[in-house]
PDB file of C-alpha atoms in Angstrom:
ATOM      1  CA  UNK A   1      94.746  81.929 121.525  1.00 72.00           C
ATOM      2  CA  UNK A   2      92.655  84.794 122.805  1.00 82.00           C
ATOM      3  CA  UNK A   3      94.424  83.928 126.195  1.00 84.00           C
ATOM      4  CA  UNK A   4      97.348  83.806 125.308  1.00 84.00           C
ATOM      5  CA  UNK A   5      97.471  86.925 123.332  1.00 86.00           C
ATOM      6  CA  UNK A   6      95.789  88.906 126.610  1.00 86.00           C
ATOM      7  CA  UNK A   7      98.392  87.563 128.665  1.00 86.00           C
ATOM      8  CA  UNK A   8     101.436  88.886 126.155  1.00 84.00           C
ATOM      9  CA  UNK A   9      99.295  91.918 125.745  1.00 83.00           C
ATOM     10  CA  UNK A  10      99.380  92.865 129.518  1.00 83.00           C
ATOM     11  CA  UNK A  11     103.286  92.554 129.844  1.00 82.00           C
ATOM     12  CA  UNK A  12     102.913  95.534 126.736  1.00 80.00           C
ATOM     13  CA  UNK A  13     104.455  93.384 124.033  1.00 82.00           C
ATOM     14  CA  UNK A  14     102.516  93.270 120.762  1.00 83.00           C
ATOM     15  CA  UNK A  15     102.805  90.426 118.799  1.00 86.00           C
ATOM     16  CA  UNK A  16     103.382  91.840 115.628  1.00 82.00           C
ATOM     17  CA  UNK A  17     102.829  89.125 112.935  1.00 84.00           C
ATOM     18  CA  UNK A  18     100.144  86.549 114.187  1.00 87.00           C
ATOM     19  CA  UNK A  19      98.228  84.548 111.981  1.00 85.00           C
ATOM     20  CA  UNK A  20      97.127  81.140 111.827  1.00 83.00           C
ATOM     21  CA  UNK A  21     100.638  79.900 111.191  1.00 84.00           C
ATOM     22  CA  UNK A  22     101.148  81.148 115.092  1.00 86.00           C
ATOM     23  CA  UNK A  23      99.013  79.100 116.706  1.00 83.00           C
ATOM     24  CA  UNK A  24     100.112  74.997 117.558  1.00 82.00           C
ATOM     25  CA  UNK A  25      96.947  73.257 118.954  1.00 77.00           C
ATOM     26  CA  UNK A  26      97.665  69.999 120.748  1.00 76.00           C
ATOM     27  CA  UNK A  27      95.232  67.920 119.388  1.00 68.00           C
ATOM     28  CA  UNK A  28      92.426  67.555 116.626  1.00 64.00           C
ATOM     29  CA  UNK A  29      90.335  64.654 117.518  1.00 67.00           C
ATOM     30  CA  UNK A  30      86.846  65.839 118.592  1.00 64.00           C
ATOM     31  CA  UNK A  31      86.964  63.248 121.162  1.00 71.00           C
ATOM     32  CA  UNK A  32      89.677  65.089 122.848  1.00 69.00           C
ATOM     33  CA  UNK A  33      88.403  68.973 122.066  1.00 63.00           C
ATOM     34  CA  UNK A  34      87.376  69.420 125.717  1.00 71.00           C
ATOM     35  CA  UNK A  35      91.436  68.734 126.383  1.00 74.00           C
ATOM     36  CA  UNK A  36      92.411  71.467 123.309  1.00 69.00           C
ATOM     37  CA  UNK A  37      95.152  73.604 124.138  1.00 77.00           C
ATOM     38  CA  UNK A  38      96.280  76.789 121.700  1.00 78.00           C
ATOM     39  CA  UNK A  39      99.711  77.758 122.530  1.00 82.00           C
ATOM     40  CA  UNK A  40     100.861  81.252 120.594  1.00 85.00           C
ATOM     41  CA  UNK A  41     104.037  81.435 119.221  1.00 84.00           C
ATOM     42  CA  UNK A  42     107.075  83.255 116.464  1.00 84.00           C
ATOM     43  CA  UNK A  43     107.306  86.348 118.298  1.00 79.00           C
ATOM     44  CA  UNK A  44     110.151  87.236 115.919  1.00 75.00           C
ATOM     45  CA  UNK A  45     107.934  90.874 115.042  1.00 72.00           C
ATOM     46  CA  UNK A  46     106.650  91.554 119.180  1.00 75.00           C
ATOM     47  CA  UNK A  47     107.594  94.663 120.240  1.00 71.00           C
ATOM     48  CA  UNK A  48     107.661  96.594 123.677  1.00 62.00           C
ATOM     49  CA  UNK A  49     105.451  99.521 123.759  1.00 54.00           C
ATOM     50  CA  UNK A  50     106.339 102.567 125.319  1.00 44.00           C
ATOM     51  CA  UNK A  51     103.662 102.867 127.165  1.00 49.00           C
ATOM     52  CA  UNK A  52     104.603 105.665 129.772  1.00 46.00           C
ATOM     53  CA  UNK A  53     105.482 107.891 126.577  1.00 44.00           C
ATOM     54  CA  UNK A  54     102.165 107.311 124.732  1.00 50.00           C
ATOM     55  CA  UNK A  55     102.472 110.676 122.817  1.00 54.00           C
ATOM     56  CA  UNK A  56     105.584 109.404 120.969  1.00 53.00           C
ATOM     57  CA  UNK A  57     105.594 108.024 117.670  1.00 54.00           C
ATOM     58  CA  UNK A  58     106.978 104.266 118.618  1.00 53.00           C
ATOM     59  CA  UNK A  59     104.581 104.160 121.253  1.00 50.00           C
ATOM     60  CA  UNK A  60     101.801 104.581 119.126  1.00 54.00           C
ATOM     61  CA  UNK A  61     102.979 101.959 116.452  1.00 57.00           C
ATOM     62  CA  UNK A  62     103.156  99.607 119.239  1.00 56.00           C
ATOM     63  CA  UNK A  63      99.835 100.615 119.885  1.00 65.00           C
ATOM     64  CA  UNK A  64      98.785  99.731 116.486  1.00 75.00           C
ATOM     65  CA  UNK A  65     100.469  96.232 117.002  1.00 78.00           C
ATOM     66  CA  UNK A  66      97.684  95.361 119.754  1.00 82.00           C
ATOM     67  CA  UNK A  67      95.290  96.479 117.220  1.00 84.00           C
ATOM     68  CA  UNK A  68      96.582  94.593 114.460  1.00 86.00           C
ATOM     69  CA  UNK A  69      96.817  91.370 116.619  1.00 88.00           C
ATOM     70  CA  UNK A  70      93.141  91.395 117.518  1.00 88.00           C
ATOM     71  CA  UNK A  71      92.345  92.193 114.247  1.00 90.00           C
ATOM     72  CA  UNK A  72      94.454  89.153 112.539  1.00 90.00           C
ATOM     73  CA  UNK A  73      93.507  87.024 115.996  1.00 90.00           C
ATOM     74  CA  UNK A  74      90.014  87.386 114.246  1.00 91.00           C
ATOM     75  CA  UNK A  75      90.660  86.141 110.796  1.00 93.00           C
ATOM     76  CA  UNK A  76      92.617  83.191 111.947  1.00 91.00           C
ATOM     77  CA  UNK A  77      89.402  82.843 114.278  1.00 89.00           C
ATOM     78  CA  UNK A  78      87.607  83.093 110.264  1.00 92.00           C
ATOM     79  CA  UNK A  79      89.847  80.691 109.465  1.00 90.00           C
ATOM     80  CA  UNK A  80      89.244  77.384 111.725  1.00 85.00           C
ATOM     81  CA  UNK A  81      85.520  78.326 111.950  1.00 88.00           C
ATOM     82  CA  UNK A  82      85.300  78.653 108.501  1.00 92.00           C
ATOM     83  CA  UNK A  83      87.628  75.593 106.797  1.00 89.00           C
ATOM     84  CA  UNK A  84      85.983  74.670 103.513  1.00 92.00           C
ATOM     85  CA  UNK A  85      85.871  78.258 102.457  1.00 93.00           C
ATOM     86  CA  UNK A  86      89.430  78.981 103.862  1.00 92.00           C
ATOM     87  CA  UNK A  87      91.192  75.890 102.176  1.00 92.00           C
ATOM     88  CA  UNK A  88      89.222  77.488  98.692  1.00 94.00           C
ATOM     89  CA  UNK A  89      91.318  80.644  99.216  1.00 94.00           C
ATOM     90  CA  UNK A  90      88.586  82.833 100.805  1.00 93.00           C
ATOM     91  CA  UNK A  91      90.196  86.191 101.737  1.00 94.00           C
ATOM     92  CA  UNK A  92      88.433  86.614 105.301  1.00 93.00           C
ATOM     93  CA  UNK A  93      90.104  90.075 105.229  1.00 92.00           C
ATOM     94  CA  UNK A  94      88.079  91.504 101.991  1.00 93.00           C
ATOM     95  CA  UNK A  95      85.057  89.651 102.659  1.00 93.00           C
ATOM     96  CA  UNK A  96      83.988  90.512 106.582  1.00 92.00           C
ATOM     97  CA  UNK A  97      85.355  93.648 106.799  1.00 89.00           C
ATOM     98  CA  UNK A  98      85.361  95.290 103.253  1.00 91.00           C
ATOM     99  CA  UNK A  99      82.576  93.727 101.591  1.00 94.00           C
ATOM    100  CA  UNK A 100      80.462  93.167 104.908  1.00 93.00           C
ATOM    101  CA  UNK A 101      81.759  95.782 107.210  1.00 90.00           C
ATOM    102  CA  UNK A 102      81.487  93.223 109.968  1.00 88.00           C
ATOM    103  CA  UNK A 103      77.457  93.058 110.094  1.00 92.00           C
ATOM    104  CA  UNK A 104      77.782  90.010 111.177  1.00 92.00           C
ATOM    105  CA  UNK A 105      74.442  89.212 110.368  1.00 94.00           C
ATOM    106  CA  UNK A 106      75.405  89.237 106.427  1.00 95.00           C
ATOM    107  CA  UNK A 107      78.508  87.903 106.911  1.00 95.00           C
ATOM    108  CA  UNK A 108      76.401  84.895 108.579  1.00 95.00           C
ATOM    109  CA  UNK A 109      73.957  84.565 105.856  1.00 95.00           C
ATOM    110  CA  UNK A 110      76.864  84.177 102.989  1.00 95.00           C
ATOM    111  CA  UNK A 111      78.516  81.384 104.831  1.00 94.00           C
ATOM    112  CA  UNK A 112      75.592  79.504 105.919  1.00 93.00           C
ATOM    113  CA  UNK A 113      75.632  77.233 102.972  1.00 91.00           C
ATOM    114  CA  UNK A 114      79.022  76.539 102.682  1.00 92.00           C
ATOM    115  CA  UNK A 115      80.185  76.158 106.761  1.00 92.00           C
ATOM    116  CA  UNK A 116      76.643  75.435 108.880  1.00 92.00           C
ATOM    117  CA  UNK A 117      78.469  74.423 111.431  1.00 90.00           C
ATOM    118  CA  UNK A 118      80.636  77.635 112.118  1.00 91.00           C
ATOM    119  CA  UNK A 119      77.296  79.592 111.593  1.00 94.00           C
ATOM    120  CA  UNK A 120      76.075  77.050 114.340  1.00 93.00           C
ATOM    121  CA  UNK A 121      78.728  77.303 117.024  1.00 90.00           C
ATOM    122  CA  UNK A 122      78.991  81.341 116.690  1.00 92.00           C
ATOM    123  CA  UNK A 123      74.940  81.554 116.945  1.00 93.00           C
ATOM    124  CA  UNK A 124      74.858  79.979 119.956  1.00 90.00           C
ATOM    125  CA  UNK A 125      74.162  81.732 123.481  1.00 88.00           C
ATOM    126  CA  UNK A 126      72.710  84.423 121.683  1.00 90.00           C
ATOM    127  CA  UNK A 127      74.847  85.106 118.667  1.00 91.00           C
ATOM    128  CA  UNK A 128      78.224  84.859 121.580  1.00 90.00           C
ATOM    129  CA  UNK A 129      80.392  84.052 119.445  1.00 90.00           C
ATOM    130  CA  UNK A 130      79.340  86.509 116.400  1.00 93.00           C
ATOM    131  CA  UNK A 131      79.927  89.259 118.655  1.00 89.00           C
ATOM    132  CA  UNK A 132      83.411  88.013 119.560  1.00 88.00           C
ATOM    133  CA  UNK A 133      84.416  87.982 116.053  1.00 91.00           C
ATOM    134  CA  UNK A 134      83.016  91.268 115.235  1.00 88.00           C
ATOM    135  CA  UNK A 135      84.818  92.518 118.551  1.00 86.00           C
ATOM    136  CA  UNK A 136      88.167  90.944 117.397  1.00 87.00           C
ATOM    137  CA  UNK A 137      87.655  92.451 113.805  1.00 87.00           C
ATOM    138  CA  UNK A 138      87.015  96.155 114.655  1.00 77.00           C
ATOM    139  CA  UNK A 139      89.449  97.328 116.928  1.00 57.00           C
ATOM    140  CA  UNK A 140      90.629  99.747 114.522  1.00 59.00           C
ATOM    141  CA  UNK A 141      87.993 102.181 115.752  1.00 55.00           C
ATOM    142  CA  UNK A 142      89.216 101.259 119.305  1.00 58.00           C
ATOM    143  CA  UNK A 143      90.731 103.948 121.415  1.00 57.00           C
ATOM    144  CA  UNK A 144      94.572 103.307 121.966  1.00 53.00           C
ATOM    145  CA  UNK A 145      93.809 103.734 126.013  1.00 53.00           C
ATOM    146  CA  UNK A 146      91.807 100.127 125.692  1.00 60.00           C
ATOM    147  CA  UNK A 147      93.480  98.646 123.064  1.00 66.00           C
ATOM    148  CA  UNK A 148      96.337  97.017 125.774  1.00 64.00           C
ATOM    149  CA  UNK A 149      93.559  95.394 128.145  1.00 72.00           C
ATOM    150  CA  UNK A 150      91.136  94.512 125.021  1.00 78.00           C
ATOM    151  CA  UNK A 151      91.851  91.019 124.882  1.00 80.00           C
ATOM    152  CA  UNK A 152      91.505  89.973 128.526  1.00 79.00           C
ATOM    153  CA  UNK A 153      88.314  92.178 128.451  1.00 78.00           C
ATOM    154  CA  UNK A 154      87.433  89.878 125.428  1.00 80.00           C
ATOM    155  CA  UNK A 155      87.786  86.600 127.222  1.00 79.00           C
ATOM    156  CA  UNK A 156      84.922  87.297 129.802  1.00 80.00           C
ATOM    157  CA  UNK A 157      82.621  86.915 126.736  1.00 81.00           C
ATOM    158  CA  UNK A 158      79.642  84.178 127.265  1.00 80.00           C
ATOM    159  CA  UNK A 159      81.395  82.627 123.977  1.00 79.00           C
ATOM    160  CA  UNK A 160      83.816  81.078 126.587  1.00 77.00           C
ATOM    161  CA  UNK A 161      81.529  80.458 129.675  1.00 74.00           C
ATOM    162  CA  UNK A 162      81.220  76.702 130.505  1.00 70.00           C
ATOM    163  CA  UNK A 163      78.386  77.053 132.667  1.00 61.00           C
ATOM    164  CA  UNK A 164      76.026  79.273 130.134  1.00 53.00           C
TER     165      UNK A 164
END
């Protein structure tokens, strides 16, 4: 989870291989979603940044490892929104980023007919939840300075507020 991932990400360790396969949910009865937990695990690939030596060349690989979690954080985001087309071997990868190059906006409009209900959830309070995934998808442009504090800055998104 988002959470979970800012939480690792502000003790410097990068993941280093999440996906889908990293996250165990607790439940997936949609009478118990308001009780959903999202635990992150297999840190076999985290890593400990060097943070104080940011110049150096591990340092900045680490740094790449906070961008690369975001970035895979987002597909496996594609993923659960997205089920029919990810179960009929949609690359999320090729198709938001290099086809789209996250305008949202398009990438909405080619999965409307397939997954109306992921288009639904992410268009609500004002397209919250779009922006989250295109936020989660480009942080290859990010600067490495933010990259560390990027996810906790990510859960203060309206996407997340109960009381919108």
């Amino acid at each position: 989870s988002l959470e979970a991932l800012a939480s690792v990400h502000s003790r410097g360790v990068a993941h280093g291989s999440l996906s889908g396969a990293c996250l165990l949910v607790n439940t997936v009865a949609v009478e118990e979603a308001a009780a959903l937990r999202v635990q992150l695990y297999n840190f076999g690939y985290a890593g400990l940044p060097l943070l104080e030596a940011a110049g150096s060349g591990a340092a900045l690989q680490e740094l790449q490892g906070f961008r690369e979690d975001l970035f895979n954080l987002g597909l496996a985001f594609s993923e659960l929104l997205f089920p029919e087309m990810a179960q009929a071997g949609t690359d999320f990868r090729r198709v938001i980023v290099d086809v789209y190059g996250c305008n949202m906006s398009a990438v909405a409009e080619f999965v409307q007919e397939e997954e109306p209900w992921g288009v639904a959830l992410l268009s609500e309070r004002q397209g919250a939840g779009w922006e989250l995934l295109r936020a989660l998808l480009a942080p290859r442009d990010a600067d490495a300075a933010v990259l560390q504090n990027a996810a906790s800055q990510l859960l203060s998104s309206c996407f997340f507020d109960d009381s919108y």
